[in-house]
Tab-separated table of C-alpha atoms and ligand atoms in Angstrom:
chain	number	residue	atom	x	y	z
A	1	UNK	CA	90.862	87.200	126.035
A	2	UNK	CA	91.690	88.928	129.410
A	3	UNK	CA	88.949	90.979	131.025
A	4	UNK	CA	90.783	94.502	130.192
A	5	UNK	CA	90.512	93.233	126.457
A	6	UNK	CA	86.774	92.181	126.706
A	7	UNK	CA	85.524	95.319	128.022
A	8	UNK	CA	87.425	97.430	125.573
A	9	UNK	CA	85.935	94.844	122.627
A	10	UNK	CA	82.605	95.864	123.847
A	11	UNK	CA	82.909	99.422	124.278
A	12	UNK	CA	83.424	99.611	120.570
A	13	UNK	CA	80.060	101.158	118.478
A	14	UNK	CA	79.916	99.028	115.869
A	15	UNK	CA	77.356	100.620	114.680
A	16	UNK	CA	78.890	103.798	114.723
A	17	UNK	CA	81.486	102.317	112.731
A	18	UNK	CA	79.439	100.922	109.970
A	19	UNK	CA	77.591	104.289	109.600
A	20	UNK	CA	80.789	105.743	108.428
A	21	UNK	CA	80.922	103.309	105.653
A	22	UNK	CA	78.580	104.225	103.066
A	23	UNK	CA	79.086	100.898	101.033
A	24	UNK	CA	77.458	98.526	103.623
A	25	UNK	CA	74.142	99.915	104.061
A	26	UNK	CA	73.869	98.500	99.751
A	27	UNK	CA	72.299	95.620	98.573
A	28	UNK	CA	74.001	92.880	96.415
A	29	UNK	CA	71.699	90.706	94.365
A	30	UNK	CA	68.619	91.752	96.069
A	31	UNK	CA	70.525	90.931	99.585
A	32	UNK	CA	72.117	93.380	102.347
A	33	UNK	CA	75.820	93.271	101.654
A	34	UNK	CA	77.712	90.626	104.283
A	35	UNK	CA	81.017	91.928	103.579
A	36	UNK	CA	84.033	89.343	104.422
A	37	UNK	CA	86.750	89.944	102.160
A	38	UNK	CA	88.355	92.436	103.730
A	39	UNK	CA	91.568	90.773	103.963
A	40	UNK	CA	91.832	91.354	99.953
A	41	UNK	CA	90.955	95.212	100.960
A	42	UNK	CA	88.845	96.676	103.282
A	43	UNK	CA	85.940	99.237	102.181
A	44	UNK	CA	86.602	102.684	102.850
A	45	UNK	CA	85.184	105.280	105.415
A	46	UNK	CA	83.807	108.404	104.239
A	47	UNK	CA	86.242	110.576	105.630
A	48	UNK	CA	88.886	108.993	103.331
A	49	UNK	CA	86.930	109.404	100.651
A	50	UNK	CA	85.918	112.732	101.219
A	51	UNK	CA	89.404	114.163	101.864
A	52	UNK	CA	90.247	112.612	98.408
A	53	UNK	CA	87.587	114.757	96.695
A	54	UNK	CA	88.089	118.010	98.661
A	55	UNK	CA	92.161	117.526	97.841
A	56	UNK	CA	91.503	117.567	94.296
A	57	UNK	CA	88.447	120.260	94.696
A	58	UNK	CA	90.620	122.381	96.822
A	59	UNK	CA	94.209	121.693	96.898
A	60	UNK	CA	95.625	119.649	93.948
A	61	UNK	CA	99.098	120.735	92.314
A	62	UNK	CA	102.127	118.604	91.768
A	63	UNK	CA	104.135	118.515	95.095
A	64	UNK	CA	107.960	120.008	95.693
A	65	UNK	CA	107.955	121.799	92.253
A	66	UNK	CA	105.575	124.767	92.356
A	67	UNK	CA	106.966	128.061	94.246
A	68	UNK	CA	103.048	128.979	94.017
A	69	UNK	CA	100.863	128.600	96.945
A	70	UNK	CA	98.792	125.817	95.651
A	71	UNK	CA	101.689	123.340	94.910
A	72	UNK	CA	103.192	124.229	98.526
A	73	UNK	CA	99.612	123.290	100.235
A	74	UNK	CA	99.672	120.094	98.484
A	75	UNK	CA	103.416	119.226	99.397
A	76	UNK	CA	102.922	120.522	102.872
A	77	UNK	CA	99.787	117.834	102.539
A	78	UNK	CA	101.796	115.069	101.522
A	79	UNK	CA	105.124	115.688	104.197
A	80	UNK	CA	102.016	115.581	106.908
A	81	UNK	CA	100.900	112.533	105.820
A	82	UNK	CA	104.481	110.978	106.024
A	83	UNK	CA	104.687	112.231	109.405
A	84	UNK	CA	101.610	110.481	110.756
A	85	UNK	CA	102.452	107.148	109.178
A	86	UNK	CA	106.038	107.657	110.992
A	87	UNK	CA	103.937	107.736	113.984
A	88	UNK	CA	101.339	105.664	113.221
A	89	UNK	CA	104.511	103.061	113.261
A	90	UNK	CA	106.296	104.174	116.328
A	91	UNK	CA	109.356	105.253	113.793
A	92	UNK	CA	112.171	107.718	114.851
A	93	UNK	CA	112.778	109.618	111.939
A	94	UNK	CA	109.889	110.823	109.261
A	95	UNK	CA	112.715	109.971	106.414
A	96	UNK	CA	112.682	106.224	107.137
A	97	UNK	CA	108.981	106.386	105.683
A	98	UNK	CA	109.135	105.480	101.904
A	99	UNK	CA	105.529	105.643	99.758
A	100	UNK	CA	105.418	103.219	97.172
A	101	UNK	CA	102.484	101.707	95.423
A	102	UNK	CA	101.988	98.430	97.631
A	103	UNK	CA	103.162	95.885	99.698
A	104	UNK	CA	104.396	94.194	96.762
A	105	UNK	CA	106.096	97.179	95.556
A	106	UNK	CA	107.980	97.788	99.181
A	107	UNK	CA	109.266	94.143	99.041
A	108	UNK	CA	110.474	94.606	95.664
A	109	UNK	CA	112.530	97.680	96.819
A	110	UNK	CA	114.055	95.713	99.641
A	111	UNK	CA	115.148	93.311	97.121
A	112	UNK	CA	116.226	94.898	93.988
A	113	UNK	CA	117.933	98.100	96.275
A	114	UNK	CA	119.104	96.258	99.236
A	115	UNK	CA	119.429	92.563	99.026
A	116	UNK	CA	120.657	92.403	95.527
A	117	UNK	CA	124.057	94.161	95.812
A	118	UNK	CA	125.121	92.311	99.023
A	119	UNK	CA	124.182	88.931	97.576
A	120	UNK	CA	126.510	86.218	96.891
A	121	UNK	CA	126.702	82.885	95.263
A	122	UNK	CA	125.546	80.615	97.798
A	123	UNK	CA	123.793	83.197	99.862
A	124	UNK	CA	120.367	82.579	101.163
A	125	UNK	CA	117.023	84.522	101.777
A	126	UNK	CA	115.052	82.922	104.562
A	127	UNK	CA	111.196	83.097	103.849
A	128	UNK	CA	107.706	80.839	105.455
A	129	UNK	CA	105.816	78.528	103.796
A	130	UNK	CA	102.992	80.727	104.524
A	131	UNK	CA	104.046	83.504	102.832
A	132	UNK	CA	102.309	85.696	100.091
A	133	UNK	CA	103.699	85.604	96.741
A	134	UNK	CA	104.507	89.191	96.800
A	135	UNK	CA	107.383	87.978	99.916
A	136	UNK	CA	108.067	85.072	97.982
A	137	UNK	CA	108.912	86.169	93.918
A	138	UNK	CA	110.720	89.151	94.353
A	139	UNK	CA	113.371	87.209	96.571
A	140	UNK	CA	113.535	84.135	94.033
A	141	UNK	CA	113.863	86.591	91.226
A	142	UNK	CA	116.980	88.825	92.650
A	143	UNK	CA	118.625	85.087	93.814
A	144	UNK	CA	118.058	83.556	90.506
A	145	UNK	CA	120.555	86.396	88.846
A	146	UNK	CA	122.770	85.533	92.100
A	147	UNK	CA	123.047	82.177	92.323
A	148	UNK	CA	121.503	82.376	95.415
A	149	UNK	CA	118.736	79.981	97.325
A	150	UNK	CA	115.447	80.655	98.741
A	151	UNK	CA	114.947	78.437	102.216
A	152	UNK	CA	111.561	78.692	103.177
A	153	UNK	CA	110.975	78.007	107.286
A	154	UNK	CA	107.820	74.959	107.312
A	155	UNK	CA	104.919	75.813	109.033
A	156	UNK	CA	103.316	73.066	111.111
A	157	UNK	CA	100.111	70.936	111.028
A	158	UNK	CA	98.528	74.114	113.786
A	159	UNK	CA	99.232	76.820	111.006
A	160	UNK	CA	102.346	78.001	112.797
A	161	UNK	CA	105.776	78.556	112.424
A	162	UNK	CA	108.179	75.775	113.250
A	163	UNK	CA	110.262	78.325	115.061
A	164	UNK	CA	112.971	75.347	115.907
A	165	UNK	CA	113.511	74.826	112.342
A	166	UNK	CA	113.729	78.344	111.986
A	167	UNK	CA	116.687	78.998	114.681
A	168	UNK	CA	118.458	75.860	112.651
A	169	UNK	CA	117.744	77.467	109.386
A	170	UNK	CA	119.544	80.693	110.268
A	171	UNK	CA	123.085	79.868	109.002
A	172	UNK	CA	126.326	81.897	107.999
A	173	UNK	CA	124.758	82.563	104.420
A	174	UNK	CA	121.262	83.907	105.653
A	175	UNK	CA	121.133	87.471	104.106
A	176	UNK	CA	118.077	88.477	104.480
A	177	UNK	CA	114.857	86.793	106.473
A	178	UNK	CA	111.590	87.761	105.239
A	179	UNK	CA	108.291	86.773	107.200
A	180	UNK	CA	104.598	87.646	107.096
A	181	UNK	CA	103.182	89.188	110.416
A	182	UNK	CA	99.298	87.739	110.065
A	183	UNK	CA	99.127	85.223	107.397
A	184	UNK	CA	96.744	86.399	104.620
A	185	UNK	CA	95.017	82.865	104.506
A	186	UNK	CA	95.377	81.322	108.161
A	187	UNK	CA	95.358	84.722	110.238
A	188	UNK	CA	98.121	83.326	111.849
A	189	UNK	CA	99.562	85.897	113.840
A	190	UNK	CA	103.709	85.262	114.250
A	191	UNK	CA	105.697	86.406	117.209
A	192	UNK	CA	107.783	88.832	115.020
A	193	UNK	CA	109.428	90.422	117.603
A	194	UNK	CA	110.896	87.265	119.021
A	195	UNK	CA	111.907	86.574	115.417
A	196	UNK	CA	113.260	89.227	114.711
A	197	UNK	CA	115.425	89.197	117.853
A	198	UNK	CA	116.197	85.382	116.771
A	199	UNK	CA	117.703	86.971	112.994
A	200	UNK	CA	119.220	90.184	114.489
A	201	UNK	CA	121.504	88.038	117.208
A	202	UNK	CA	122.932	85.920	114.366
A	203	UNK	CA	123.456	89.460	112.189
A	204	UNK	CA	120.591	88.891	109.795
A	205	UNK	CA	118.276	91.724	108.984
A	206	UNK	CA	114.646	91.087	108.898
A	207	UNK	CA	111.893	92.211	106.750
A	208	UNK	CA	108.227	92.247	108.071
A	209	UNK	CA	105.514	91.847	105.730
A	210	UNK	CA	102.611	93.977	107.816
A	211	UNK	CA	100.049	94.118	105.113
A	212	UNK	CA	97.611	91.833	106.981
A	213	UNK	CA	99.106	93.133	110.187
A	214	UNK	CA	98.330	97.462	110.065
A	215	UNK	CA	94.498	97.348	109.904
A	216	UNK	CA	94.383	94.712	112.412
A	217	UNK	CA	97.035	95.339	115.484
A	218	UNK	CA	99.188	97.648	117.108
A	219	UNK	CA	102.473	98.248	115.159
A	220	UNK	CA	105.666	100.047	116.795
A	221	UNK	CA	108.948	99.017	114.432
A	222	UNK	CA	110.593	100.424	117.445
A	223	UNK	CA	109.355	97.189	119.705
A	224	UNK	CA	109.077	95.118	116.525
A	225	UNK	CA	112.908	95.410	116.447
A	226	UNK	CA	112.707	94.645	112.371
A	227	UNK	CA	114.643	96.816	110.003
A	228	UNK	CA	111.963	96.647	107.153
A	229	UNK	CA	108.362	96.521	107.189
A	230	UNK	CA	105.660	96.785	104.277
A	231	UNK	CA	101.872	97.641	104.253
A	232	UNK	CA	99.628	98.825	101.640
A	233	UNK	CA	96.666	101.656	102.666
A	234	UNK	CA	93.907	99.787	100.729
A	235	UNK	CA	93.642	96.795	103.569
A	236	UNK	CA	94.050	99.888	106.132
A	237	UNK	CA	90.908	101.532	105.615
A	238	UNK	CA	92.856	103.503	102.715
A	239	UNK	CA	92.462	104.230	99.163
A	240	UNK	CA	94.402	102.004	96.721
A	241	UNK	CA	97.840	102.727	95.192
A	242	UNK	CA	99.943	103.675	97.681
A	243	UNK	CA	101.932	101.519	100.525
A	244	UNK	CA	105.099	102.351	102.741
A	245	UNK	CA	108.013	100.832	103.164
A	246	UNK	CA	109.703	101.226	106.738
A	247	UNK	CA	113.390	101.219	107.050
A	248	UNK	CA	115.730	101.760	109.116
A	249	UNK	CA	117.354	105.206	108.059
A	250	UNK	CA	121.280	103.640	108.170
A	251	UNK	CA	119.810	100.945	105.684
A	252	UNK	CA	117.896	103.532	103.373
A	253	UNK	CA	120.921	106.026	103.311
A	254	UNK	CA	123.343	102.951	102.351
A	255	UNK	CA	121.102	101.411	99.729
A	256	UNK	CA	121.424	102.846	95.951
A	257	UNK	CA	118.116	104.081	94.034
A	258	UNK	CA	116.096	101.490	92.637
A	259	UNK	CA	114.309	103.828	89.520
A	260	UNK	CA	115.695	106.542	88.112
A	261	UNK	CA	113.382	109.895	87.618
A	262	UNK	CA	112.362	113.404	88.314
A	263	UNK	CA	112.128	114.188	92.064
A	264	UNK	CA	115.155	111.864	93.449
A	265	UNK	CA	118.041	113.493	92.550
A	266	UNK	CA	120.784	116.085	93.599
A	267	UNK	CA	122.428	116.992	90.382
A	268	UNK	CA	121.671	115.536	87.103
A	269	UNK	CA	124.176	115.967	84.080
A	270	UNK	CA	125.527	114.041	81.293
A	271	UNK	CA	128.871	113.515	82.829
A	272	UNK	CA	126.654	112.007	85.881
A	273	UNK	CA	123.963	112.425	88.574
A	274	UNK	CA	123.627	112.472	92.270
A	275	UNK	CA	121.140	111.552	94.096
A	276	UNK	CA	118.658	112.986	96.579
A	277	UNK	CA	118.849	111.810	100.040
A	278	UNK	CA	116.421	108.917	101.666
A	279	UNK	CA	113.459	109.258	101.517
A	280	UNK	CA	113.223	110.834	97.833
A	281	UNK	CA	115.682	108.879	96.364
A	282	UNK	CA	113.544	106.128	96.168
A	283	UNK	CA	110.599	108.105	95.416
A	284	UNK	CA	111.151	108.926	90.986
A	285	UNK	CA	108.142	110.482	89.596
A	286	UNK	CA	105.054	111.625	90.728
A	287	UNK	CA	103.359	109.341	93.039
A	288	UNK	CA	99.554	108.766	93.979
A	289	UNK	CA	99.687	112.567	95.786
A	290	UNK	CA	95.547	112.498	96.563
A	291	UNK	CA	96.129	108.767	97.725
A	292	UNK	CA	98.821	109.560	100.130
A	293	UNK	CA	96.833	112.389	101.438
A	294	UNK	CA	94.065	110.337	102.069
A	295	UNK	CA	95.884	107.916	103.759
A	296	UNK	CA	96.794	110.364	106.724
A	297	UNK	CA	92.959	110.021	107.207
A	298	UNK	CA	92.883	106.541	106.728
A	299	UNK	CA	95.799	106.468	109.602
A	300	UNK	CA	93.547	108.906	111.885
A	301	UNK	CA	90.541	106.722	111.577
A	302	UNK	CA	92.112	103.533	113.322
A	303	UNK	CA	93.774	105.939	116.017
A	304	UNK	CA	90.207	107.201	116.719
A	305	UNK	CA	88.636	103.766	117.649
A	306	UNK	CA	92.211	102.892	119.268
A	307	UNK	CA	94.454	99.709	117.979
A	308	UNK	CA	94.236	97.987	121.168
A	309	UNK	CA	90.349	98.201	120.769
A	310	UNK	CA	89.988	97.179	117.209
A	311	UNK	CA	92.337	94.310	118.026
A	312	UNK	CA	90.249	93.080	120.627
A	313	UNK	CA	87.013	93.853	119.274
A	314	UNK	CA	88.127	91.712	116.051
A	315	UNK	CA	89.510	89.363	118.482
A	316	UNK	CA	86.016	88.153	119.751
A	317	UNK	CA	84.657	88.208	116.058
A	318	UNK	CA	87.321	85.827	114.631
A	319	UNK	CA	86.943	83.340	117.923
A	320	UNK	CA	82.975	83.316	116.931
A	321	UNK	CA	83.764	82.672	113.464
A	322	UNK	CA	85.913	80.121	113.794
A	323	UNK	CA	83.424	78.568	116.406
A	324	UNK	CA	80.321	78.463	114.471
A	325	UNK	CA	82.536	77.169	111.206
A	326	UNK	CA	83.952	74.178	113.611
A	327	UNK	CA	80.366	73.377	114.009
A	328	UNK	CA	79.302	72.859	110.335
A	329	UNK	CA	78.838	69.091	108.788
A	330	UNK	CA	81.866	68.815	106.505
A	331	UNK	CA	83.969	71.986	106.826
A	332	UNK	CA	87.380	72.245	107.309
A	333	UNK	CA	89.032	74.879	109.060
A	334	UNK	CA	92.941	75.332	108.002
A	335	UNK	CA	95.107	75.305	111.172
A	336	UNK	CA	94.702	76.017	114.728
A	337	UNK	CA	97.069	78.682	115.756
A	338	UNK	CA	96.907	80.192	119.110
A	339	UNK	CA	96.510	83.388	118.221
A	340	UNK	CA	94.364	84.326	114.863
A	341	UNK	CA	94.132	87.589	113.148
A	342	UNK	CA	90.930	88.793	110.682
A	343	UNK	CA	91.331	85.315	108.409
A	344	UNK	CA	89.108	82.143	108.539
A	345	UNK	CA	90.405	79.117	105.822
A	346	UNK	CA	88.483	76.315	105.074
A	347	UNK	CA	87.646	73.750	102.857
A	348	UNK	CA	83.928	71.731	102.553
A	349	UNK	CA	83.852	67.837	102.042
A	350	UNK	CA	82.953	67.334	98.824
A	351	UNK	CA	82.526	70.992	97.811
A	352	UNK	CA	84.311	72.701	95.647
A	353	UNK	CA	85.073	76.373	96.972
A	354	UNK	CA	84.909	77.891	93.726
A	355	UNK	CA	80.633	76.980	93.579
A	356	UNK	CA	80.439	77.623	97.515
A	357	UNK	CA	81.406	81.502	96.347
A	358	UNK	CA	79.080	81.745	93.686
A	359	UNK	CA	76.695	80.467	95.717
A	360	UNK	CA	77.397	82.518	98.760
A	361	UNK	CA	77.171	85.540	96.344
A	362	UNK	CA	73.651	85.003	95.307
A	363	UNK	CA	73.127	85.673	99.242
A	364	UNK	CA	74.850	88.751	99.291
A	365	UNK	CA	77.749	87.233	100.658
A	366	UNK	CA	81.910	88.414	99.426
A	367	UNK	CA	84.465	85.693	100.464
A	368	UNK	CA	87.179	84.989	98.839
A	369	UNK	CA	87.920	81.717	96.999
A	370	UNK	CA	91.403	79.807	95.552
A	371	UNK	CA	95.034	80.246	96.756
A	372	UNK	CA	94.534	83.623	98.029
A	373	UNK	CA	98.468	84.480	96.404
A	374	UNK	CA	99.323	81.428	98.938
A	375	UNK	CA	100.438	78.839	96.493
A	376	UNK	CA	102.722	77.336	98.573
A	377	UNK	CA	101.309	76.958	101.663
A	378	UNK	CA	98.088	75.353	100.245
A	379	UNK	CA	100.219	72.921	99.028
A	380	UNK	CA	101.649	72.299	102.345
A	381	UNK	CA	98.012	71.484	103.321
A	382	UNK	CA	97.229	69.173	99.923
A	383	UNK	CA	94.947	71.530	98.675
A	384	UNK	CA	94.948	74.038	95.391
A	385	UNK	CA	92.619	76.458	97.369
A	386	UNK	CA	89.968	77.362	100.309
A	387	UNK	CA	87.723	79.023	100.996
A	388	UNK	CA	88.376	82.298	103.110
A	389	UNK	CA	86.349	84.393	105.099
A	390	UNK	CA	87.924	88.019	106.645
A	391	UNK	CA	86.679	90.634	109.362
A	392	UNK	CA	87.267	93.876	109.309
A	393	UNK	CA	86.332	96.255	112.512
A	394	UNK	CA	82.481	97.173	110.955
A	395	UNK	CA	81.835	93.514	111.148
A	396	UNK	CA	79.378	92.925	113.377
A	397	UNK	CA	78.657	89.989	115.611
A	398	UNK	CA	75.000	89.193	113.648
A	399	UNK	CA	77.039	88.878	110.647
A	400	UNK	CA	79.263	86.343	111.926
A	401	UNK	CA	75.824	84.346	112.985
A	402	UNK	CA	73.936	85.035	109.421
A	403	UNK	CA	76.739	83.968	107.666
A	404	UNK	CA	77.447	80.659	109.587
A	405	UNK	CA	73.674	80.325	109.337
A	406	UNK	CA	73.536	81.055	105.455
A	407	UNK	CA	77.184	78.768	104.789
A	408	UNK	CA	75.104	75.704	106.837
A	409	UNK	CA	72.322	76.323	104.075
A	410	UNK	CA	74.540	76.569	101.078
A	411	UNK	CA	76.408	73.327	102.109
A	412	UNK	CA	73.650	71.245	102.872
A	413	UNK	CA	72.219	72.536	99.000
A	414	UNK	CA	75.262	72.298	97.387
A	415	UNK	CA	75.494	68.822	98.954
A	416	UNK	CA	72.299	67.257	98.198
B	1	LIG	N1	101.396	90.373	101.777
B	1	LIG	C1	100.269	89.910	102.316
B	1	LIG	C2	100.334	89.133	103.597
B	1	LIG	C3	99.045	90.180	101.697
B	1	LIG	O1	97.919	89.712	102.234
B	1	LIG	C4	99.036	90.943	100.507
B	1	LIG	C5	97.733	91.246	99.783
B	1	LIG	N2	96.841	90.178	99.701
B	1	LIG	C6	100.235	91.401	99.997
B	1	LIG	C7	101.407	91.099	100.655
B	1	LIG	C8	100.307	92.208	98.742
B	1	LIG	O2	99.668	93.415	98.938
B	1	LIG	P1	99.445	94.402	97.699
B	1	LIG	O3	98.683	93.621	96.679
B	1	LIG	O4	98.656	95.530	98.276
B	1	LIG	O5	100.785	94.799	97.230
């Protein structure tokens, strides 16, 4: 870390931080709460979940139906919120923002309403061995009912990309290449950008998968140089139920709807419909309108303490982490990569990771244990799962300690 990075890591108030999440002052069996999952979803500040209550107190209605004031205030709600995400991501146009449900749902978009139509027998759809199965299924599905392949990029023995194989992998029939910004298990961070410059050169479009990426680092699509990219609000600080998809607005206007319904069409008749234009044409149905809301706070809250900051502050956490883990008897920290985001893996000689979290539990302690929705890549390290341990920016440096400190413990029990 340079010395602009550490002094912005430690002029962040933690503990002004943690007081604005009410869950982490509880207790969990009899223990304070030594929250490290937040890589599955983060906890939730209280002005998230107080704009959620005061928009259905104060301003619910259905959004662009009602002439009457109260539906207008909620659609006026919901267009703001779209237009702080667009800036939130550095994009150019508020109608290449797209609220889905999730991550998974925005990659299942890309597929079904992109991909599918341009692909070929033959084709292929680049993905990483250390991908999530939400940016792994959805491709295999649309190229099963295309005949086409799935080439998946190896990641090496460090936890990184194999970026050589992935410049030879890049061939005539690459449609589509889809890769994970942070890796959900490894916190690999990727070089993206260069990637996506790599894909874009040879004509391919790229897709990044940001869910483990937008609570953690800076994100500008504009520098990014992608054409999609996917996160869902509940790892952001933000209530569950609603992601975004980011597109490039020549791609969205150029892609067909993907589910039919109220609210993303022109004209509808029985001799035949038109559509609305993007965004709302992939946007049937009433979607999660208190969610979305809440998510503009969600997106204010990490502008408040700064990306740069959180990044760094997080930064120093994740170093310590995997420091004091290195130093424990019999554990196993997956990959080395030079540059780690939020996520810890490991494994314990002779320890099963299923009883470590169980027994981590009785202390208070939330990690997660198995593949993580990493099949795959555990494979590529022999294993069926890990252990995994996340930060989030109201984890605290004492945490890091009492949890290497109470892991050592468990271990040397659990070990005899
Ligand atoms: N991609 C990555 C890298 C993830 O970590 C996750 C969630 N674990 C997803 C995609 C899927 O996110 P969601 O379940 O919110 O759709």
């Amino acid at each position: 870390m340079n010395e602009l990075a550490a002094a912005t890591a430690e002029s962040l108030d933690v503990e002004a931080v943690r007081a604005q999440f009410p869950i982490l002052a509880r207790t969990v069996n009899g223990r304070p709460l030594l929250f490290l999952d937040s890589a599955a979803s983060s906890q939730k500040p209280r002005r998230v979940v107080e704009e959620l209550r005061r928009f259905y107190y104060e301003d619910y209605a259905n959004i662009h139906r009602g002439v009457y004031e109260l539906s207008q205030r909620a659609s006026q709600l919901h267009d703001q919120a779209r237009r702080a995400v667009q800036r939130f991501l550095g994009a150019r146009d508020w109608r290449e923002i797209v609220f889905v449900r999730s991550t998974t749902e925005a990659i299942n978009l890309v597929a079904w309403s992109f991909l599918r139509p341009r692909l070929r027998p033959g084709d292929e759809i680049l993905v990483t061995e250390m991908e999530h199965h939400a940016n792994i299924v959805p491709w295999q599905i649309v190229a099963g009912e295309r005949d086409a392949r799935v080439v998946v990029v190896p990641v090496t023995d460090a936890g990184e990309l194999d970026l050589d194989a992935l410049r030879r992998m890049l061939g005539p029939r690459t449609r589509l290449l889809a890769v994970t910004w942070v890796s959900n298990v490894l916190g690999t961070v990727n070089p993206v950008a260069e990637i996506a410059a790599l894909a874009r050169a040879r004509g391919v479009p790229v897709l990044v998968d940001a869910a483990q990426a937008a609570p953690h680092l800076p994100v500008d699509v504009a520098a990014l140089g992608c054409d999609f990219l996917a996160f869902s609000a509940h790892k952001m600080y933000g209530p569950t139920g609603v992601g975004v998809l980011w597109a490039r607005l020549e791609h969205l206007e150029a892609m067909p709807p993907w589910q039919g319904g109220g609210d993303m069409i022109d004209r509808v008749s029985f001799a035949g419909t038109t559509f609305a234009d993007p965004p709302f044409r992939f946007e049937a149905g009433t979607p999660d309108i208190a969610g979305i809301v809440a998510l503009r706070e969600a997106v204010a809250f990490v502008e408040a303490l700064g990306r740069a900051r959180i990044a760094a502050y997080e930064a120093a956490l994740v170093a310590r982490l995997e420091a004091r883990l290195g130093e424990i008897p019999g554990v196993r920290v997956l990959g080395r990569p030079a540059r780690r985001a939020s996520a810890v893996a490991f494994t314990v000689d002779g320890v099963h990771h299923q009883d470590l979290g169980t027994m981590l539990d009785l202390e208070g302690v939330c990690i997660r244990t198995g593949h993580h929705c990493a099949m795959p890549l555990h494979a590529r390290f022999g294993l069926a799962g890990s252990a995994r341990a996340s930060v989030a920016v109201y984890n605290t440096r004492e945490e890091i300690e009492r949890f290497a400190d109470i892991l050592a413990r468990t271990i040397a029990l659990l070990r005899g």
